[in-house]
PDB file of C-alpha atoms in Angstrom:
ATOM      1  CA  MET I   7      13.446 -16.342 -26.234  1.00 59.00           C
ATOM      2  CA  LYS I   8      11.046 -14.379 -24.071  1.00 83.00           C
ATOM      3  CA  ILE I   9      11.047 -14.651 -20.317  1.00 89.00           C
ATOM      4  CA  LYS I  10       8.326 -13.688 -17.879  1.00 94.00           C
ATOM      5  CA  ILE I  11       7.746 -13.351 -14.174  1.00 96.00           C
ATOM      6  CA  ARG I  12       5.281 -16.070 -13.223  1.00 97.00           C
ATOM      7  CA  GLY I  13       4.932 -15.304  -9.536  1.00 98.00           C
ATOM      8  CA  THR I  14       5.973 -12.963  -6.771  1.00 98.00           C
ATOM      9  CA  GLY I  15       6.185 -13.170  -3.004  1.00 98.00           C
ATOM     10  CA  SER I  16       7.144 -10.956  -0.115  1.00 97.00           C
ATOM     11  CA  ALA I  17       7.754 -11.037   3.622  1.00 97.00           C
ATOM     12  CA  VAL I  18       8.462  -8.257   6.108  1.00 95.00           C
ATOM     13  CA  PRO I  19       9.287  -8.169   9.815  1.00 94.00           C
ATOM     14  CA  LYS I  20       6.359  -7.675  12.197  1.00 94.00           C
ATOM     15  CA  LEU I  21       7.650  -4.494  13.868  1.00 93.00           C
ATOM     16  CA  ARG I  22       6.517  -1.395  11.959  1.00 95.00           C
ATOM     17  CA  VAL I  23       8.183   1.884  12.968  1.00 94.00           C
ATOM     18  CA  THR I  24       6.672   5.153  11.761  1.00 97.00           C
ATOM     19  CA  ASN I  25       8.371   8.505  11.358  1.00 96.00           C
ATOM     20  CA  ASP I  26       6.404   9.707  14.390  1.00 96.00           C
ATOM     21  CA  ASP I  27       7.929   6.824  16.387  1.00 96.00           C
ATOM     22  CA  LEU I  28      11.381   7.961  15.285  1.00 94.00           C
ATOM     23  CA  SER I  29      10.662  11.550  16.272  1.00 95.00           C
ATOM     24  CA  LYS I  30      10.319  10.345  19.874  1.00 95.00           C
ATOM     25  CA  LEU I  31      13.876   8.942  19.747  1.00 93.00           C
ATOM     26  CA  MET I  32      15.697  11.650  17.789  1.00 94.00           C
ATOM     27  CA  ASP I  33      15.392  15.197  16.562  1.00 96.00           C
ATOM     28  CA  THR I  34      13.297  14.635  13.429  1.00 95.00           C
ATOM     29  CA  SER I  35       9.711  14.731  12.238  1.00 96.00           C
ATOM     30  CA  ASP I  36       7.423  12.906   9.851  1.00 96.00           C
ATOM     31  CA  GLU I  37       7.429  15.932   7.527  1.00 97.00           C
ATOM     32  CA  TRP I  38      11.236  16.141   7.465  1.00 96.00           C
ATOM     33  CA  ILE I  39      11.723  12.441   6.648  1.00 96.00           C
ATOM     34  CA  ARG I  40       8.774  12.138   4.251  1.00 96.00           C
ATOM     35  CA  SER I  41       9.677  15.264   2.251  1.00 97.00           C
ATOM     36  CA  ARG I  42      13.250  14.040   1.695  1.00 96.00           C
ATOM     37  CA  THR I  43      12.699  10.298   1.244  1.00 95.00           C
ATOM     38  CA  GLY I  44       8.999   9.650   0.720  1.00 96.00           C
ATOM     39  CA  ILE I  45       9.177   7.127   3.571  1.00 96.00           C
ATOM     40  CA  GLY I  46       6.419   7.115   6.179  1.00 97.00           C
ATOM     41  CA  ALA I  47       7.248   3.857   7.971  1.00 96.00           C
ATOM     42  CA  ARG I  48       9.615   0.917   7.833  1.00 92.00           C
ATOM     43  CA  HIS I  49       9.716  -2.629   9.213  1.00 91.00           C
ATOM     44  CA  LEU I  50      12.512  -3.658  11.586  1.00 89.00           C
ATOM     45  CA  ALA I  51      13.481  -7.196  12.513  1.00 91.00           C
ATOM     46  CA  VAL I  52      13.328  -8.247  16.142  1.00 90.00           C
ATOM     47  CA  GLU I  53      12.927 -12.030  15.892  1.00 91.00           C
ATOM     48  CA  GLU I  54      13.073 -12.478  12.126  1.00 94.00           C
ATOM     49  CA  THR I  55      16.160 -13.500  10.156  1.00 95.00           C
ATOM     50  CA  THR I  56      17.201 -12.818   6.583  1.00 96.00           C
ATOM     51  CA  THR I  57      16.899 -16.531   5.845  1.00 97.00           C
ATOM     52  CA  GLY I  58      13.470 -16.854   7.425  1.00 97.00           C
ATOM     53  CA  LEU I  59      12.060 -13.914   5.478  1.00 97.00           C
ATOM     54  CA  ALA I  60      13.682 -15.062   2.225  1.00 98.00           C
ATOM     55  CA  VAL I  61      12.227 -18.557   2.608  1.00 98.00           C
ATOM     56  CA  ALA I  62       8.754 -17.179   3.402  1.00 98.00           C
ATOM     57  CA  ALA I  63       8.839 -14.896   0.348  1.00 98.00           C
ATOM     58  CA  ALA I  64      10.162 -17.713  -1.852  1.00 98.00           C
ATOM     59  CA  LYS I  65       7.358 -20.059  -0.777  1.00 98.00           C
ATOM     60  CA  GLU I  66       4.812 -17.353  -1.555  1.00 98.00           C
ATOM     61  CA  ALA I  67       6.386 -16.731  -4.979  1.00 98.00           C
ATOM     62  CA  LEU I  68       6.361 -20.438  -5.841  1.00 98.00           C
ATOM     63  CA  LYS I  69       2.729 -20.725  -4.783  1.00 98.00           C
ATOM     64  CA  ASP I  70       1.828 -17.654  -6.848  1.00 98.00           C
ATOM     65  CA  ALA I  71       3.658 -19.151  -9.851  1.00 98.00           C
ATOM     66  CA  GLU I  72       1.963 -22.530  -9.305  1.00 98.00           C
ATOM     67  CA  MET I  73       5.395 -24.186  -9.258  1.00 98.00           C
ATOM     68  CA  THR I  74       7.153 -26.638  -6.987  1.00 98.00           C
ATOM     69  CA  ALA I  75      10.646 -26.129  -5.628  1.00 98.00           C
ATOM     70  CA  GLU I  76      11.807 -29.224  -7.520  1.00 98.00           C
ATOM     71  CA  GLU I  77      11.043 -27.449 -10.811  1.00 98.00           C
ATOM     72  CA  LEU I  78      13.610 -24.720 -10.106  1.00 98.00           C
ATOM     73  CA  ASP I  79      16.887 -24.790 -12.025  1.00 97.00           C
ATOM     74  CA  LEU I  80      18.438 -21.703 -10.444  1.00 98.00           C
ATOM     75  CA  ILE I  81      18.166 -19.637  -7.253  1.00 98.00           C
ATOM     76  CA  ILE I  82      19.937 -16.292  -6.948  1.00 98.00           C
ATOM     77  CA  ALA I  83      19.741 -14.320  -3.718  1.00 98.00           C
ATOM     78  CA  ALA I  84      20.768 -10.674  -3.578  1.00 97.00           C
ATOM     79  CA  THR I  85      21.610  -9.509  -0.061  1.00 95.00           C
ATOM     80  CA  VAL I  86      24.197  -7.662   1.978  1.00 93.00           C
ATOM     81  CA  THR I  87      22.650  -8.767   5.274  1.00 93.00           C
ATOM     82  CA  ALA I  88      23.040 -12.549   5.193  1.00 94.00           C
ATOM     83  CA  ASP I  89      22.741 -14.337   8.525  1.00 94.00           C
ATOM     84  CA  LYS I  90      26.124 -15.992   7.928  1.00 94.00           C
ATOM     85  CA  PHE I  91      28.759 -16.324   5.229  1.00 92.00           C
ATOM     86  CA  LEU I  92      28.449 -20.076   4.710  1.00 95.00           C
ATOM     87  CA  PRO I  93      26.230 -21.620   3.701  1.00 96.00           C
ATOM     88  CA  ASN I  94      25.077 -18.558   1.838  1.00 96.00           C
ATOM     89  CA  LEU I  95      21.472 -17.303   1.702  1.00 97.00           C
ATOM     90  CA  SER I  96      20.568 -18.921  -1.615  1.00 98.00           C
ATOM     91  CA  CYS I  97      21.780 -22.322  -0.399  1.00 98.00           C
ATOM     92  CA  GLU I  98      19.816 -21.947   2.844  1.00 98.00           C
ATOM     93  CA  VAL I  99      16.680 -21.158   0.796  1.00 98.00           C
ATOM     94  CA  GLN I 100      17.424 -24.054  -1.566  1.00 98.00           C
ATOM     95  CA  SER I 101      17.632 -26.454   1.378  1.00 98.00           C
ATOM     96  CA  ALA I 102      14.519 -25.093   3.139  1.00 98.00           C
ATOM     97  CA  LEU I 103      12.461 -25.333  -0.047  1.00 98.00           C
ATOM     98  CA  GLY I 104      13.801 -28.737  -1.079  1.00 98.00           C
ATOM     99  CA  ALA I 105      14.941 -27.316  -4.433  1.00 98.00           C
ATOM    100  CA  LYS I 106      17.274 -30.252  -5.035  1.00 98.00           C
ATOM    101  CA  ASN I 107      17.681 -29.557  -8.767  1.00 98.00           C
ATOM    102  CA  ALA I 108      18.611 -25.889  -8.483  1.00 98.00           C
ATOM    103  CA  VAL I 109      22.001 -24.244  -8.703  1.00 98.00           C
ATOM    104  CA  ALA I 110      22.184 -21.581  -5.987  1.00 98.00           C
ATOM    105  CA  PHE I 111      24.420 -18.556  -5.456  1.00 98.00           C
ATOM    106  CA  ASP I 112      24.343 -15.077  -3.921  1.00 97.00           C
ATOM    107  CA  LEU I 113      25.064 -11.671  -5.400  1.00 96.00           C
ATOM    108  CA  ASN I 114      26.277  -8.868  -3.169  1.00 94.00           C
ATOM    109  CA  ALA I 115      25.619  -5.532  -4.851  1.00 91.00           C
ATOM    110  CA  ALA I 116      24.026  -3.464  -2.068  1.00 88.00           C
ATOM    111  CA  CYS I 117      20.938  -1.468  -3.070  1.00 87.00           C
ATOM    112  CA  SER I 118      21.085  -2.536  -6.706  1.00 92.00           C
ATOM    113  CA  GLY I 119      21.516  -6.234  -5.869  1.00 94.00           C
ATOM    114  CA  PHE I 120      18.012  -7.319  -6.845  1.00 95.00           C
ATOM    115  CA  LEU I 121      18.338  -5.654 -10.250  1.00 96.00           C
ATOM    116  CA  PHE I 122      21.715  -7.326 -10.843  1.00 96.00           C
ATOM    117  CA  ALA I 123      20.214 -10.684  -9.824  1.00 97.00           C
ATOM    118  CA  LEU I 124      17.211 -10.204 -12.101  1.00 96.00           C
ATOM    119  CA  ASN I 125      19.474  -9.236 -15.001  1.00 96.00           C
ATOM    120  CA  THR I 126      21.724 -12.250 -14.341  1.00 97.00           C
ATOM    121  CA  VAL I 127      18.733 -14.607 -14.322  1.00 97.00           C
ATOM    122  CA  GLN I 128      17.476 -13.033 -17.534  1.00 96.00           C
ATOM    123  CA  MET I 129      20.764 -13.817 -19.277  1.00 97.00           C
ATOM    124  CA  TYR I 130      20.792 -17.429 -18.048  1.00 97.00           C
ATOM    125  CA  LEU I 131      17.195 -17.978 -19.176  1.00 97.00           C
ATOM    126  CA  GLU I 132      17.504 -16.246 -22.544  1.00 96.00           C
ATOM    127  CA  ASN I 133      20.620 -18.273 -23.342  1.00 95.00           C
ATOM    128  CA  GLY I 134      18.844 -21.506 -22.472  1.00 95.00           C
ATOM    129  CA  VAL I 135      21.207 -22.442 -19.652  1.00 97.00           C
ATOM    130  CA  TYR I 136      18.291 -22.708 -17.196  1.00 97.00           C
ATOM    131  CA  LYS I 137      14.518 -22.697 -17.640  1.00 97.00           C
ATOM    132  CA  LYS I 138      13.044 -21.785 -14.257  1.00 98.00           C
ATOM    133  CA  ALA I 139      14.633 -19.496 -11.709  1.00 98.00           C
ATOM    134  CA  LEU I 140      13.914 -17.848  -8.384  1.00 98.00           C
ATOM    135  CA  VAL I 141      15.303 -14.383  -7.649  1.00 98.00           C
ATOM    136  CA  ILE I 142      15.372 -13.190  -4.043  1.00 98.00           C
ATOM    137  CA  GLY I 143      16.187  -9.702  -2.831  1.00 96.00           C
ATOM    138  CA  CYS I 144      16.492  -9.357   0.941  1.00 94.00           C
ATOM    139  CA  LEU I 145      17.806  -6.523   3.091  1.00 89.00           C
ATOM    140  CA  LEU I 146      17.205  -6.845   6.818  1.00 86.00           C
ATOM    141  CA  TYR I 147      17.736  -4.274   9.522  1.00 70.00           C
ATOM    142  CA  THR I 148      17.421  -5.324  13.142  1.00 65.00           C
ATOM    143  CA  SER I 149      16.482  -3.665  16.394  1.00 56.00           C
ATOM    144  CA  ASP I 150      19.332  -5.224  18.370  1.00 53.00           C
ATOM    145  CA  ALA I 151      21.195  -1.974  19.058  1.00 45.00           C
ATOM    146  CA  ALA I 152      23.050  -1.839  22.385  1.00 39.00           C
ATOM    147  CA  ASP I 153      20.465   0.494  23.950  1.00 44.00           C
ATOM    148  CA  ASP I 154      17.486  -1.444  22.467  1.00 46.00           C
ATOM    149  CA  THR I 155      16.485   1.414  20.174  1.00 42.00           C
ATOM    150  CA  PRO I 156      15.519   0.467  16.610  1.00 42.00           C
ATOM    151  CA  CYS I 157      18.225   0.497  13.962  1.00 41.00           C
ATOM    152  CA  VAL I 158      17.355   3.161  11.393  1.00 42.00           C
ATOM    153  CA  ASP I 159      20.332   3.214   9.029  1.00 38.00           C
TER     154      ASP I 159
END
């Protein structure tokens, strides 16, 4: 059985912090960061939540795939920054979407979580256990540090 990605979606926090912004807060520079990481800017959450961004990206993916939430059989969310332990992120997304026919669970595998989730979905689909799945990868950093400076872990 072949599987394919029918749609994708994404969502990012509104606040965009550049390397130049960071150089005003700490001893660094755009050149230093960019030459070591390739990163020029990042988005940091102020008002956004992991759940809110995951739901927004999921809705976009379903629209792109021309699918309804009711068609989903499986939702797997990969995150290490869930808003709470229970209900987990995938169940929150399932509820927000109205995906009443979908099994939902989270995978916690840090940076490689999305790849583990995608591989897990692939196995379920290829073995015929489920037919339509949604994979979510969400990592959210916030700017709620004690001194109100952006979190840049």
